[in-house]
Amino acid sequence: MLKSQVLELERIRDDFPILKRKVKGKRLVYLDNAATTQKPRKVIDALVDYYERYNANAHRSLHTLGIEATEEFERSRRGAAEFIHASPKEIIFTRGTTESINLVRFAWAEEHVKKDDTILLTLMEHHSNIVPWQLVARRNGANLKFIELDSQGRLKMDEIEEEIERSPRLVAVTQCSNVLGTINDAARICRRARKAGSLSVIDGAQSVPHMPVSVSEVGCDFFAFSGHKMLGPTGIGVLYGRRELLEEMAPFQGGGEMIREVHLDGAKWNDVPYKFEAGTADIAGAIGLLAAIEYLSEIGMEKVRRHDVELLRYAIDALKGIKGLQLYGPERAEERSGVVSFNLADVHPHDLATILDGEGVEIRSGHHCAQPLMEWLRVPATSRASFHVYNSYDDIDALKAGLEKAREVFRL
Amino acid sequence: MSAEIYKEIILDYYRHPRNYGKLENYDISARDTNPLCGDEVEMRIKVSDGGKIGEIKFQGKGCAISQASASMLTEFAKEKPLEWVKGLSKEDVLKLLGNPDLGPARIKCALLGMKVIKTGVYQYLGAKLDDLSAGE
């Protein structure tokens, strides 16, 4: 058994209660982390602790529980800010990446994207970074332009830079593809965008969980990510917005918390970021997210990244050895995050996922909410294995064995 | 639900689908997809004298379960009266597939072909689509 050179895997695996369960009588090999990650005991405990000890609404009630809940909720905001090198006033809590991007759509784009403006996207975007912009474009008469990829699924940088020269209204790009794993040079794209007077939105759903990210280094105007893909609970996410922009923007939803004063003839908005947080927030979710951030920070995001690269090298090698297997995405592990997508001969990804499930190996199969990318790859779907801190070389060996089994079942 | 569901007969119909293609001369046409999987099945039927399913062909893409069951269904339905489609059930389809233990995630793949043939025939007969779930 090969041991990780980067992480103390045995200790880390012990922190995740779910890894003890069996699937179909086999050891659980969880390789669907790009969809959602498992949760360490620390996160589960933080949720239970909140509900058992200080459950109350934040920013409303003046009693002891209310004060404690508010303090922890705001400590979570500061934790999230520190994690991506932003200021707490620039951190808006949302339900997840999708809601974060939709917040930009409703509170900024609907007003500022005009007829014949261009919104620049790429072929590797997740539907959540395509559909909101299609809706804005349809409503306001704007155009969408998609930047192409090279044969290894890397963004054509010269093409995107050329397009940015034409000053699109908005550039919306993922920092990391959820299918190909391709890591994009978001800093270079955002620098160019700012120079051209274009606003930038970065989808960080797949990058923040896997590598150190600094929004000040990236230099974006908006940045979105989710808690549940980084060991945190579902239902909580973050939108970072540049302070000056947030100050000028209209609110997102109307309701409690987002107002300063309400009269029968109108209302005054609360300060940022509360202006964008109508209604009772997912307080437990934010507290759970902080626990996840602390857990990841204790390991260190540099190490999380190095572990990913180590597993990627091993996985790419292992999968290349399987006859009839087609791998997608950049060849070099350094150019991608912990995601490998592939197809095996004429076996449909759903059939493959079923066979692997029988071996306890949980992968994702389908279009991964990236149908334009599937069209570009000329496949209806792919299978995808994705890693996180608790995955080991053993897990990849199990994946490989499962794929060999699929070859037998399908008589390849 | 695991490798055991991939019986020889399913692989055979997946790799060599019977009645695959597109009828140019047809009376009934229906298509549906499985939004979770992206499986796709389209069927065309030429109604013969006496209100029977004369010619029937299907096209589609997707997993072995969805494509094999659609193909088997076209063979099964041939020469049957249109009214027969109303009584077609989930059990019939599973029997064609050799009664695999599909589980909730994959049963929709198996039933896509049935949904398509029912949609087409019900529309042709002027029956209400609400009755569609009858056989499921």
CSV table of C-alpha atoms in Angstrom, one decimal, chain A residues 119-353:
chain,number,residue,atom,x,y,z
A,119,ILE,CA,-21.3,38.8,-21.8
A,120,LEU,CA,-18.1,36.7,-22.3
A,121,LEU,CA,-18.2,33.1,-21.1
A,122,THR,CA,-16.3,29.9,-21.8
A,123,LEU,CA,-17.2,26.5,-23.1
A,124,MET,CA,-16.3,24.9,-19.8
A,125,GLU,CA,-18.8,26.7,-17.7
A,126,HIS,CA,-21.2,24.9,-15.4
A,127,HIS,CA,-24.9,25.6,-16.2
A,128,SER,CA,-25.1,27.9,-13.1
A,129,ASN,CA,-22.6,30.2,-14.9
A,130,ILE,CA,-24.4,30.1,-18.2
A,131,VAL,CA,-28.2,30.1,-17.6
A,132,PRO,CA,-28.3,33.2,-15.4
A,133,TRP,CA,-26.5,35.1,-18.2
A,134,GLN,CA,-28.8,33.6,-20.9
A,135,LEU,CA,-31.7,35.0,-18.9
A,136,VAL,CA,-30.1,38.4,-18.6
A,137,ALA,CA,-29.2,38.5,-22.3
A,138,ARG,CA,-32.7,37.5,-23.3
A,139,ARG,CA,-34.3,40.1,-21.0
A,140,ASN,CA,-32.0,43.0,-21.9
A,141,GLY,CA,-31.1,42.1,-25.5
A,142,ALA,CA,-27.4,41.4,-24.9
A,143,ASN,CA,-25.2,38.8,-26.6
A,144,LEU,CA,-23.3,35.8,-25.1
A,145,LYS,CA,-19.9,34.8,-26.5
A,146,PHE,CA,-18.3,31.6,-25.6
A,147,ILE,CA,-14.5,31.2,-25.6
A,148,GLU,CA,-13.2,27.9,-27.1
A,149,LEU,CA,-10.8,25.3,-25.6
A,150,ASP,CA,-7.7,23.7,-27.1
A,151,SER,CA,-7.5,19.9,-27.7
A,152,GLN,CA,-6.5,19.3,-24.0
A,153,GLY,CA,-9.5,21.2,-22.7
A,154,ARG,CA,-7.6,24.3,-21.8
A,155,LEU,CA,-9.0,27.8,-22.3
A,156,LYS,CA,-7.6,29.5,-25.4
A,157,MET,CA,-6.0,32.4,-23.6
A,158,ASP,CA,-5.1,34.4,-26.7
A,159,GLU,CA,-8.7,34.2,-27.8
A,160,ILE,CA,-10.2,35.4,-24.5
A,161,GLU,CA,-7.7,38.2,-24.2
A,162,GLU,CA,-8.6,39.3,-27.7
A,163,GLU,CA,-12.3,39.3,-26.9
A,164,ILE,CA,-11.7,41.2,-23.6
A,165,GLU,CA,-10.0,43.9,-25.7
A,166,ARG,CA,-13.5,44.6,-27.2
A,167,SER,CA,-14.7,45.6,-23.7
A,168,PRO,CA,-17.5,43.1,-23.0
A,169,ARG,CA,-19.9,44.3,-20.2
A,170,LEU,CA,-19.1,41.2,-18.2
A,171,VAL,CA,-16.6,38.3,-18.2
A,172,ALA,CA,-17.9,35.3,-16.3
A,173,VAL,CA,-15.4,32.4,-16.0
A,174,THR,CA,-14.8,29.4,-13.8
A,175,GLN,CA,-11.5,29.2,-12.0
A,176,CYS,CA,-11.6,25.4,-12.3
A,177,SER,CA,-13.7,23.2,-14.6
A,178,ASN,CA,-15.9,20.7,-12.8
A,179,VAL,CA,-15.5,18.2,-15.6
A,180,LEU,CA,-12.0,18.6,-17.1
A,181,GLY,CA,-10.4,19.9,-13.9
A,182,THR,CA,-8.7,22.6,-16.0
A,183,ILE,CA,-7.4,25.4,-13.8
A,184,ASN,CA,-7.8,28.8,-15.5
A,185,ASP,CA,-5.5,31.8,-15.0
A,186,ALA,CA,-8.3,33.8,-13.4
A,187,ALA,CA,-5.9,36.6,-12.3
A,188,ARG,CA,-4.7,37.2,-15.8
A,189,ILE,CA,-8.3,37.2,-17.1
A,190,CYS,CA,-9.5,39.6,-14.4
A,191,ARG,CA,-6.5,42.0,-14.9
A,192,ARG,CA,-7.3,42.2,-18.6
A,193,ALA,CA,-11.0,42.7,-17.9
A,194,ARG,CA,-10.4,45.5,-15.4
A,195,LYS,CA,-8.1,47.3,-17.9
A,196,ALA,CA,-10.9,47.0,-20.6
A,197,GLY,CA,-13.5,48.3,-18.2
A,198,SER,CA,-15.3,45.0,-18.0
A,199,LEU,CA,-16.7,43.5,-14.8
A,200,SER,CA,-15.5,40.0,-13.9
A,201,VAL,CA,-17.4,37.1,-12.1
A,202,ILE,CA,-15.3,34.1,-11.1
A,203,ASP,CA,-17.0,30.8,-10.3
A,204,GLY,CA,-14.9,29.3,-7.5
A,205,ALA,CA,-17.1,26.3,-6.7
A,206,GLN,CA,-14.3,23.9,-7.7
A,207,SER,CA,-11.2,26.0,-6.8
A,208,VAL,CA,-11.8,27.2,-3.3
A,209,PRO,CA,-12.1,23.6,-1.9
A,210,HIS,CA,-8.9,22.5,-3.6
A,211,MET,CA,-6.3,25.2,-3.6
A,212,PRO,CA,-5.3,28.5,-1.9
A,213,VAL,CA,-7.4,31.3,-3.3
A,214,SER,CA,-7.0,35.0,-2.8
A,215,VAL,CA,-9.6,37.2,-4.3
A,216,SER,CA,-7.3,40.2,-4.0
A,217,GLU,CA,-4.7,38.4,-6.1
A,218,VAL,CA,-7.3,37.3,-8.6
A,219,GLY,CA,-8.6,40.8,-8.8
A,220,CYS,CA,-12.1,39.9,-9.7
A,221,ASP,CA,-15.3,42.0,-9.1
A,222,PHE,CA,-17.4,39.0,-7.9
A,223,PHE,CA,-16.4,35.6,-6.7
A,224,ALA,CA,-18.8,32.7,-5.9
A,225,PHE,CA,-18.3,29.4,-4.0
A,226,SER,CA,-20.3,26.8,-2.0
A,227,GLY,CA,-19.8,25.3,1.5
A,228,HIS,CA,-20.7,21.8,0.7
A,229,LYS,CA,-18.0,21.1,-1.8
A,230,MET,CA,-15.3,22.1,0.8
A,231,LEU,CA,-16.4,19.8,3.7
A,232,GLY,CA,-19.1,22.2,4.9
A,233,PRO,CA,-22.8,21.7,5.1
A,234,THR,CA,-25.2,22.1,2.2
A,235,GLY,CA,-27.3,25.2,2.0
A,236,ILE,CA,-24.5,27.7,2.6
A,237,GLY,CA,-22.4,29.6,0.1
A,238,VAL,CA,-20.6,32.8,-0.4
A,239,LEU,CA,-20.6,35.7,-2.8
A,240,TYR,CA,-17.6,38.0,-2.6
A,241,GLY,CA,-18.2,41.4,-4.1
A,242,ARG,CA,-15.9,44.3,-4.4
A,243,ARG,CA,-17.0,46.8,-1.7
A,244,GLU,CA,-17.5,49.8,-4.0
A,245,LEU,CA,-19.7,47.8,-6.3
A,246,LEU,CA,-21.8,46.3,-3.4
A,247,GLU,CA,-22.4,49.9,-2.1
A,248,GLU,CA,-23.8,51.0,-5.4
A,249,MET,CA,-25.9,47.9,-6.1
A,250,ALA,CA,-29.6,47.5,-5.6
A,251,PRO,CA,-30.7,44.8,-3.1
A,252,PHE,CA,-31.3,41.2,-4.1
A,253,GLN,CA,-34.4,40.0,-2.3
A,254,GLY,CA,-36.6,42.2,-0.1
A,255,GLY,CA,-37.5,41.3,3.5
A,256,GLY,CA,-36.1,41.4,7.0
A,257,GLU,CA,-32.5,42.1,7.8
A,258,MET,CA,-31.8,43.9,4.5
A,259,ILE,CA,-33.5,47.1,5.6
A,260,ARG,CA,-32.5,50.0,7.8
A,261,GLU,CA,-36.0,51.6,8.0
A,262,VAL,CA,-39.3,50.6,6.5
A,263,HIS,CA,-42.2,53.1,6.1
A,264,LEU,CA,-45.5,52.7,4.3
A,265,ASP,CA,-44.1,54.6,1.3
A,266,GLY,CA,-40.7,53.0,1.1
A,267,ALA,CA,-37.6,51.7,2.8
A,268,LYS,CA,-33.9,52.5,3.3
A,269,TRP,CA,-31.4,49.7,2.7
A,270,ASN,CA,-29.2,48.2,5.4
A,271,ASP,CA,-25.4,48.5,5.1
A,272,VAL,CA,-23.4,46.0,3.0
A,273,PRO,CA,-23.3,43.0,3.2
A,274,TYR,CA,-26.7,42.8,5.1
A,275,LYS,CA,-28.4,44.7,2.2
A,276,PHE,CA,-28.1,41.4,0.3
A,277,GLU,CA,-29.1,39.0,3.1
A,278,ALA,CA,-32.9,39.3,3.3
A,279,GLY,CA,-34.6,36.9,5.7
A,280,THR,CA,-33.1,34.6,8.4
A,281,ALA,CA,-29.8,33.3,7.1
A,282,ASP,CA,-28.6,29.7,7.3
A,283,ILE,CA,-27.0,30.4,10.6
A,284,ALA,CA,-26.1,26.8,11.3
A,285,GLY,CA,-24.8,26.5,7.8
A,286,ALA,CA,-22.5,29.5,8.2
A,287,ILE,CA,-21.2,28.1,11.5
A,288,GLY,CA,-20.6,24.7,9.9
A,289,LEU,CA,-18.8,26.4,7.0
A,290,LEU,CA,-16.5,28.1,9.5
A,291,ALA,CA,-15.7,24.7,11.1
A,292,ALA,CA,-14.9,23.4,7.6
A,293,ILE,CA,-12.6,26.4,6.9
A,294,GLU,CA,-10.8,25.9,10.2
A,295,TYR,CA,-10.4,22.2,9.4
A,296,LEU,CA,-9.0,22.9,6.0
A,297,SER,CA,-6.8,25.7,7.3
A,298,GLU,CA,-5.3,23.3,10.0
A,299,ILE,CA,-4.3,21.0,7.2
A,300,GLY,CA,-3.2,23.9,5.0
A,301,MET,CA,-4.6,24.6,1.5
A,302,GLU,CA,-1.1,24.2,0.0
A,303,LYS,CA,-1.0,20.6,1.3
A,304,VAL,CA,-4.6,20.0,0.1
A,305,ARG,CA,-3.5,21.1,-3.4
A,306,ARG,CA,-0.3,19.0,-3.3
A,307,HIS,CA,-2.3,15.9,-2.2
A,308,ASP,CA,-4.7,16.5,-5.2
A,309,VAL,CA,-1.7,16.6,-7.6
A,310,GLU,CA,-0.2,13.5,-6.1
A,311,LEU,CA,-3.5,11.6,-6.5
A,312,LEU,CA,-4.0,13.0,-10.0
A,313,ARG,CA,-0.7,11.8,-11.2
A,314,TYR,CA,-1.4,8.3,-9.9
A,315,ALA,CA,-5.0,8.3,-11.3
A,316,ILE,CA,-4.0,9.5,-14.7
A,317,ASP,CA,-1.3,6.8,-14.9
A,318,ALA,CA,-3.7,4.1,-13.7
A,319,LEU,CA,-6.5,5.0,-16.0
A,320,LYS,CA,-4.2,5.3,-19.0
A,321,GLY,CA,-3.4,1.6,-18.5
A,322,ILE,CA,-7.0,0.6,-19.0
A,323,LYS,CA,-7.8,-0.6,-22.6
A,324,GLY,CA,-10.5,1.4,-24.3
A,325,LEU,CA,-10.5,4.2,-21.8
A,326,GLN,CA,-10.6,7.8,-23.0
A,327,LEU,CA,-9.4,10.5,-20.6
A,328,TYR,CA,-10.5,14.1,-21.0
A,329,GLY,CA,-8.7,17.3,-19.9
A,330,PRO,CA,-5.1,18.5,-19.5
A,331,GLU,CA,-2.4,15.9,-19.6
A,332,ARG,CA,-0.3,17.5,-16.8
A,333,ALA,CA,-1.6,17.1,-13.3
A,334,GLU,CA,-0.3,20.5,-12.4
A,335,GLU,CA,-2.8,22.1,-14.8
A,336,ARG,CA,-5.9,20.6,-13.2
A,337,SER,CA,-7.6,20.2,-9.9
A,338,GLY,CA,-8.6,16.8,-8.4
A,339,VAL,CA,-11.0,15.8,-11.1
A,340,VAL,CA,-10.7,13.1,-13.8
A,341,SER,CA,-13.4,12.6,-16.5
A,342,PHE,CA,-13.4,9.6,-18.8
A,343,ASN,CA,-15.4,7.2,-20.9
A,344,LEU,CA,-14.8,3.4,-21.3
A,345,ALA,CA,-15.3,2.1,-24.9
A,346,ASP,CA,-19.1,1.9,-25.6
A,347,VAL,CA,-20.1,1.6,-22.0
A,348,HIS,CA,-22.5,4.4,-21.1
A,349,PRO,CA,-21.4,6.3,-18.0
A,350,HIS,CA,-24.6,5.4,-16.2
A,351,ASP,CA,-24.0,1.7,-16.7
A,352,LEU,CA,-20.4,2.3,-15.6
A,353,ALA,CA,-21.5,4.1,-12.4
